[in-house]
Amino acid sequence: MNKIIPNISVDCVVFGFDSSGLKVLLRNRKLECPETGQLLINDHTITGFHVYEGEDLDSAAQRTLFNITGLTGIYLEQFYAFGSVERVNSEKEKCWRSYNNLGISDHVFSVGYLSLVDSTKIKPDQEHADVSWMPVDNLPELGFDHKEIIAKALERLRLKVRLEPIGFELLPEKFTLREMQELYECILGTSFDRRNFRKKIGQMKYVIPLNEKQKGVAHKPAQKYIFSRDVYERTKIEKLDFSI
Amino acid sequence: MNKIIPNISVDCVVFGFDSSGLKVLLRNRKLECPETGQLLINDHTITGFHVYEGEDLDSAAQRTLFNITGLTGIYLEQFYAFGSVERVNSEKEKCWRSYNNLGISDHVFSVGYLSLVDSTKIKPDQEHADVSWMPVDNLPELGFDHKEIIAKALERLRLKVRLEPIGFELLPEKFTLREMQELYECILGTSFDRRNFRKKIGQMKYVIPLNEKQKGVAHKPAQKYIFSRDVYERTKIEKLDFSI
DNA sequence: TTGCAAAGTGTAATAATTACACAACATGTT
DNA sequence: AACATGTTGTGTAATTATTACACTTTGCAA
């Protein structure tokens, strides 16, 4: 049995994307009073867990991510460490700990990881009924300091997406340029001229058109594209040129 | 008396700049065998210390930074958390701990901070004889995983310097355009055309020329400039436009 | 007075970015 | 069968940013 380190955890902000925008994978947390049955806590948290003894941060984050998504090999990046004294010490969290204390410290330092997944690969409803995608621009009530953690993750995502082609991690393997444009628009909160956007993408040799079209749409079907990391690595130039 | 948290520390990479390039502030660490007097360890470390109970990460970093520089209000930014299992468990570090163990865990998670100081404000020789500026491109032997930490700090500095006007933190209050250009050249490892660089800086309203010139130089003295954060905050545009 | 070393300055060529409108197409509806 | 709908796919001209490049000025030291 793995022993947890009582004062160190990882928290993983899992981003997904679909036609209605950018999402975060959250778990519903409920606590009801054993005597009265009253709902003491009913909020949401990102997924996280204490680091095990003898485990390093990245492994702990991968483990945590696997537990909620059932997937391995997904994009995962450490982005910030959170260590404020109050982060697990609000009244609500004291209450939570009083019912769930498993030898956990009252000052837990948590290392935040940011993960990007193709949301079509996850069917959260099946495996964990308490897990769901929530829109980043309309989050429910969150536990701990998870609002702050998500905000910081989003900030990092916005930065990173302009510097590296990580947007593709959020798209299905085959995607249309419209999907790609919508993704970038909703991450960056801007809108692009369609022709200029396409011109720009056209220059990216690593975004490769397929001989395949959308099906079952009530309009002219769009061509599908794939991203080639391989071509990207070979042709990338050291420049902040992903700003679109 | 403050009690330390045995498994959590902060490490602070302090960067400075002078005419010979970019520097890191390092402390010489020596350990001699109490019996034989033999030098068991003679290397360098960045400055760091365990977090105290009830203290948060930023405060711990500020405290640590003050201890080595004697300065407050300096640029300080968290950049990465290090938690590999081996980081304090090499033969050398086991040896160090066997002589200096103050209730320290054998798996210490360290949060890396990056600090930028005007090196003219620090006279390391006076206060601590064991502290000195070392060139980043020619580092001595380093303890713990500090080589990796410095590398990561440098990577972050290179990124950040293109996105925000933090370079000025490394310059004296009044500086010449040549100093500024040399700073950017040595951080980014490139060289700029002098006229184009000046043209670019000319557009930055927050780099303000003074009615003051260099003195005591054996050539045409250069005009001095200051950076105004105030003007910057007012005029900044959301764009990755600091790439020069 | 002369030599030295760095400061300070402008222009033309090239490349990148922006703004903008219409025909083609697959489907669902009448 | 014809039509309505909604989205795809495409080019050009104007503007702006980037690059490459050479000579005169200045203050001090010898």
mmCIF file of C-alpha atoms in Angstrom, chain B residues 58-234:
data_model
loop_
_atom_site.group_PDB
_atom_site.id
_atom_site.type_symbol
_atom_site.label_atom_id
_atom_site.label_comp_id
_atom_site.label_asym_id
_atom_site.label_seq_id
_atom_site.Cartn_x
_atom_site.Cartn_y
_atom_site.Cartn_z
ATOM 1 C CA ASP B 58 6.232 33.586 -1.742
ATOM 2 C CA SER B 59 7.138 34.735 1.760
ATOM 3 C CA ALA B 60 9.704 32.002 2.100
ATOM 4 C CA ALA B 61 11.244 33.036 -1.200
ATOM 5 C CA GLN B 62 11.352 36.705 -0.205
ATOM 6 C CA ARG B 63 12.964 35.814 3.086
ATOM 7 C CA THR B 64 15.567 33.679 1.372
ATOM 8 C CA LEU B 65 16.264 36.381 -1.163
ATOM 9 C CA PHE B 66 16.646 39.007 1.541
ATOM 10 C CA ASN B 67 19.081 36.776 3.361
ATOM 11 C CA ILE B 68 21.446 36.663 0.443
ATOM 12 C CA THR B 69 21.010 40.144 -1.024
ATOM 13 C CA GLY B 70 19.953 42.286 1.896
ATOM 14 C CA LEU B 71 17.427 43.837 -0.461
ATOM 15 C CA THR B 72 13.647 43.929 -0.493
ATOM 16 C CA GLY B 73 11.188 44.760 -3.230
ATOM 17 C CA ILE B 74 13.179 42.993 -5.916
ATOM 18 C CA TYR B 75 11.703 41.171 -8.881
ATOM 19 C CA LEU B 76 10.765 37.672 -7.793
ATOM 20 C CA GLU B 77 8.733 35.118 -9.695
ATOM 21 C CA GLN B 78 7.981 31.487 -9.087
ATOM 22 C CA PHE B 79 8.882 29.392 -12.103
ATOM 23 C CA TYR B 80 8.847 25.665 -11.390
ATOM 24 C CA ALA B 81 8.566 23.023 -8.674
ATOM 25 C CA PHE B 82 11.215 20.338 -8.454
ATOM 26 C CA GLY B 83 10.377 17.047 -6.820
ATOM 27 C CA SER B 84 12.395 14.234 -8.293
ATOM 28 C CA VAL B 85 13.143 11.474 -5.844
ATOM 29 C CA GLU B 86 16.899 11.703 -6.295
ATOM 30 C CA ARG B 87 17.305 15.430 -5.963
ATOM 31 C CA VAL B 88 18.804 15.335 -2.463
ATOM 32 C CA ASN B 89 19.846 11.705 -2.612
ATOM 33 C CA SER B 90 23.085 11.562 -4.568
ATOM 34 C CA GLU B 91 26.116 10.241 -2.694
ATOM 35 C CA LYS B 92 27.335 13.794 -2.269
ATOM 36 C CA GLU B 93 24.075 15.016 -0.796
ATOM 37 C CA LYS B 94 23.781 12.033 1.523
ATOM 38 C CA CYS B 95 27.220 12.920 2.777
ATOM 39 C CA TRP B 96 26.189 16.554 3.220
ATOM 40 C CA ARG B 97 23.054 15.557 5.089
ATOM 41 C CA SER B 98 24.941 13.177 7.329
ATOM 42 C CA TYR B 99 26.923 16.154 8.646
ATOM 43 C CA ASN B 100 24.225 18.802 8.482
ATOM 44 C CA ASN B 101 20.971 17.062 9.082
ATOM 45 C CA LEU B 102 18.638 19.349 10.899
ATOM 46 C CA GLY B 103 15.588 17.158 10.697
ATOM 47 C CA ILE B 104 15.472 17.339 6.935
ATOM 48 C CA SER B 105 13.555 14.818 4.896
ATOM 49 C CA ASP B 106 15.280 12.675 2.291
ATOM 50 C CA HIS B 107 12.722 13.780 -0.291
ATOM 51 C CA VAL B 108 12.585 17.543 -0.342
ATOM 52 C CA PHE B 109 10.288 19.244 -2.829
ATOM 53 C CA SER B 110 11.649 22.595 -3.839
ATOM 54 C CA VAL B 111 9.848 25.463 -5.482
ATOM 55 C CA GLY B 112 12.098 27.470 -7.782
ATOM 56 C CA TYR B 113 11.986 31.260 -7.822
ATOM 57 C CA LEU B 114 13.687 33.538 -10.244
ATOM 58 C CA SER B 115 14.923 36.928 -9.167
ATOM 59 C CA LEU B 116 16.378 39.806 -11.138
ATOM 60 C CA VAL B 117 18.555 42.392 -9.475
ATOM 61 C CA ASP B 118 20.556 45.402 -10.464
ATOM 62 C CA SER B 119 23.957 43.938 -9.740
ATOM 63 C CA THR B 120 25.396 47.338 -8.865
ATOM 64 C CA LYS B 121 23.210 47.269 -5.762
ATOM 65 C CA ILE B 122 24.896 44.187 -4.401
ATOM 66 C CA LYS B 123 28.389 43.958 -3.091
ATOM 67 C CA PRO B 124 28.451 40.283 -2.241
ATOM 68 C CA ASP B 125 32.044 40.361 -0.999
ATOM 69 C CA GLN B 126 31.296 42.604 1.933
ATOM 70 C CA GLU B 127 28.518 40.761 3.654
ATOM 71 C CA HIS B 128 29.109 37.147 2.824
ATOM 72 C CA ALA B 129 32.537 36.098 1.764
ATOM 73 C CA ASP B 130 31.139 32.856 0.338
ATOM 74 C CA VAL B 131 28.745 34.558 -2.076
ATOM 75 C CA SER B 132 29.711 35.589 -5.588
ATOM 76 C CA TRP B 133 28.473 36.309 -9.087
ATOM 77 C CA MET B 134 29.182 33.525 -11.553
ATOM 78 C CA PRO B 135 28.680 33.738 -15.319
ATOM 79 C CA VAL B 136 25.689 31.711 -16.462
ATOM 80 C CA ASP B 137 27.560 30.417 -19.465
ATOM 81 C CA ASN B 138 30.415 29.098 -17.382
ATOM 82 C CA LEU B 139 29.051 27.760 -14.144
ATOM 83 C CA PRO B 140 31.171 25.999 -11.529
ATOM 84 C CA GLU B 141 30.254 22.619 -10.062
ATOM 85 C CA LEU B 142 26.840 22.856 -8.466
ATOM 86 C CA GLY B 143 25.210 21.051 -5.563
ATOM 87 C CA PHE B 144 21.849 19.274 -5.450
ATOM 88 C CA ASP B 145 19.948 19.604 -8.735
ATOM 89 C CA HIS B 146 20.838 23.277 -8.950
ATOM 90 C CA LYS B 147 22.254 22.975 -12.439
ATOM 91 C CA GLU B 148 18.859 21.860 -13.653
ATOM 92 C CA ILE B 149 17.108 24.558 -11.632
ATOM 93 C CA ILE B 150 19.298 27.284 -13.094
ATOM 94 C CA ALA B 151 18.748 25.921 -16.604
ATOM 95 C CA LYS B 152 15.006 26.029 -16.143
ATOM 96 C CA ALA B 153 15.199 29.532 -14.658
ATOM 97 C CA LEU B 154 17.189 30.711 -17.626
ATOM 98 C CA GLU B 155 14.710 29.221 -20.032
ATOM 99 C CA ARG B 156 11.941 31.086 -18.254
ATOM 100 C CA LEU B 157 13.921 34.306 -18.227
ATOM 101 C CA ARG B 158 14.466 34.023 -21.986
ATOM 102 C CA LEU B 159 10.786 33.565 -22.555
ATOM 103 C CA LYS B 160 9.639 36.241 -20.164
ATOM 104 C CA VAL B 161 12.038 38.874 -21.358
ATOM 105 C CA ARG B 162 10.414 38.796 -24.777
ATOM 106 C CA LEU B 163 6.953 39.220 -23.384
ATOM 107 C CA GLU B 164 7.409 41.802 -20.683
ATOM 108 C CA PRO B 165 9.815 44.620 -19.943
ATOM 109 C CA ILE B 166 11.550 42.812 -17.118
ATOM 110 C CA GLY B 167 15.002 43.353 -18.569
ATOM 111 C CA PHE B 168 15.114 46.708 -16.812
ATOM 112 C CA GLU B 169 15.200 44.929 -13.468
ATOM 113 C CA LEU B 170 18.716 43.869 -14.385
ATOM 114 C CA LEU B 171 19.916 47.322 -15.386
ATOM 115 C CA PRO B 172 20.838 50.226 -13.155
ATOM 116 C CA GLU B 173 18.142 52.831 -12.798
ATOM 117 C CA LYS B 174 19.808 54.973 -15.443
ATOM 118 C CA PHE B 175 21.239 53.113 -18.385
ATOM 119 C CA THR B 176 22.443 53.657 -21.908
ATOM 120 C CA LEU B 177 20.921 52.063 -24.986
ATOM 121 C CA ARG B 178 24.124 50.146 -25.512
ATOM 122 C CA GLU B 179 23.796 48.551 -22.080
ATOM 123 C CA MET B 180 20.226 47.680 -22.849
ATOM 124 C CA GLN B 181 21.128 46.183 -26.185
ATOM 125 C CA GLU B 182 23.958 44.140 -24.694
ATOM 126 C CA LEU B 183 21.618 42.870 -22.009
ATOM 127 C CA TYR B 184 19.053 41.659 -24.510
ATOM 128 C CA GLU B 185 21.708 40.222 -26.742
ATOM 129 C CA CYS B 186 23.260 38.199 -24.012
ATOM 130 C CA ILE B 187 19.994 36.943 -22.563
ATOM 131 C CA LEU B 188 18.595 35.946 -25.928
ATOM 132 C CA GLY B 189 21.898 34.860 -27.424
ATOM 133 C CA THR B 190 21.431 36.917 -30.557
ATOM 134 C CA SER B 191 22.754 40.190 -31.855
ATOM 135 C CA PHE B 192 20.786 43.128 -33.091
ATOM 136 C CA ASP B 193 21.493 45.775 -35.635
ATOM 137 C CA ARG B 194 22.188 48.874 -33.616
ATOM 138 C CA ARG B 195 20.077 51.225 -35.689
ATOM 139 C CA ASN B 196 17.097 48.920 -35.787
ATOM 140 C CA PHE B 197 17.343 48.282 -32.082
ATOM 141 C CA ARG B 198 17.351 51.989 -31.346
ATOM 142 C CA LYS B 199 14.447 52.535 -33.693
ATOM 143 C CA LYS B 200 12.486 49.881 -31.821
ATOM 144 C CA ILE B 201 13.306 51.305 -28.412
ATOM 145 C CA GLY B 202 12.420 54.731 -29.710
ATOM 146 C CA GLN B 203 8.864 53.504 -30.152
ATOM 147 C CA MET B 204 8.660 52.371 -26.547
ATOM 148 C CA LYS B 205 7.282 55.418 -24.825
ATOM 149 C CA TYR B 206 8.219 53.982 -21.460
ATOM 150 C CA VAL B 207 11.936 54.104 -22.160
ATOM 151 C CA ILE B 208 12.584 57.737 -21.484
ATOM 152 C CA PRO B 209 15.701 59.722 -22.420
ATOM 153 C CA LEU B 210 17.266 61.881 -19.709
ATOM 154 C CA ASN B 211 19.236 65.087 -19.993
ATOM 155 C CA GLU B 212 22.210 63.243 -18.731
ATOM 156 C CA LYS B 213 25.210 61.642 -20.292
ATOM 157 C CA GLN B 214 27.777 59.063 -19.467
ATOM 158 C CA LYS B 215 30.835 60.450 -17.715
ATOM 159 C CA GLY B 216 34.443 59.444 -17.631
ATOM 160 C CA VAL B 217 34.445 57.401 -20.815
ATOM 161 C CA ALA B 218 37.154 57.792 -23.416
ATOM 162 C CA HIS B 219 34.749 58.297 -26.275
ATOM 163 C CA LYS B 220 31.560 60.101 -27.129
ATOM 164 C CA PRO B 221 29.388 59.750 -24.040
ATOM 165 C CA ALA B 222 25.996 58.114 -24.473
ATOM 166 C CA GLN B 223 22.696 59.504 -23.368
ATOM 167 C CA LYS B 224 21.081 57.914 -20.353
ATOM 168 C CA TYR B 225 17.573 56.541 -20.194
ATOM 169 C CA ILE B 226 15.172 55.377 -17.517
ATOM 170 C CA PHE B 227 12.356 52.871 -17.647
ATOM 171 C CA SER B 228 8.967 54.020 -16.449
ATOM 172 C CA ARG B 229 6.740 51.215 -15.281
ATOM 173 C CA ASP B 230 4.045 53.777 -14.906
ATOM 174 C CA VAL B 231 4.077 54.739 -18.542
ATOM 175 C CA TYR B 232 4.381 51.090 -19.474
ATOM 176 C CA GLU B 233 1.252 50.089 -17.577
ATOM 177 C CA ARG B 234 -0.662 52.895 -19.219
#
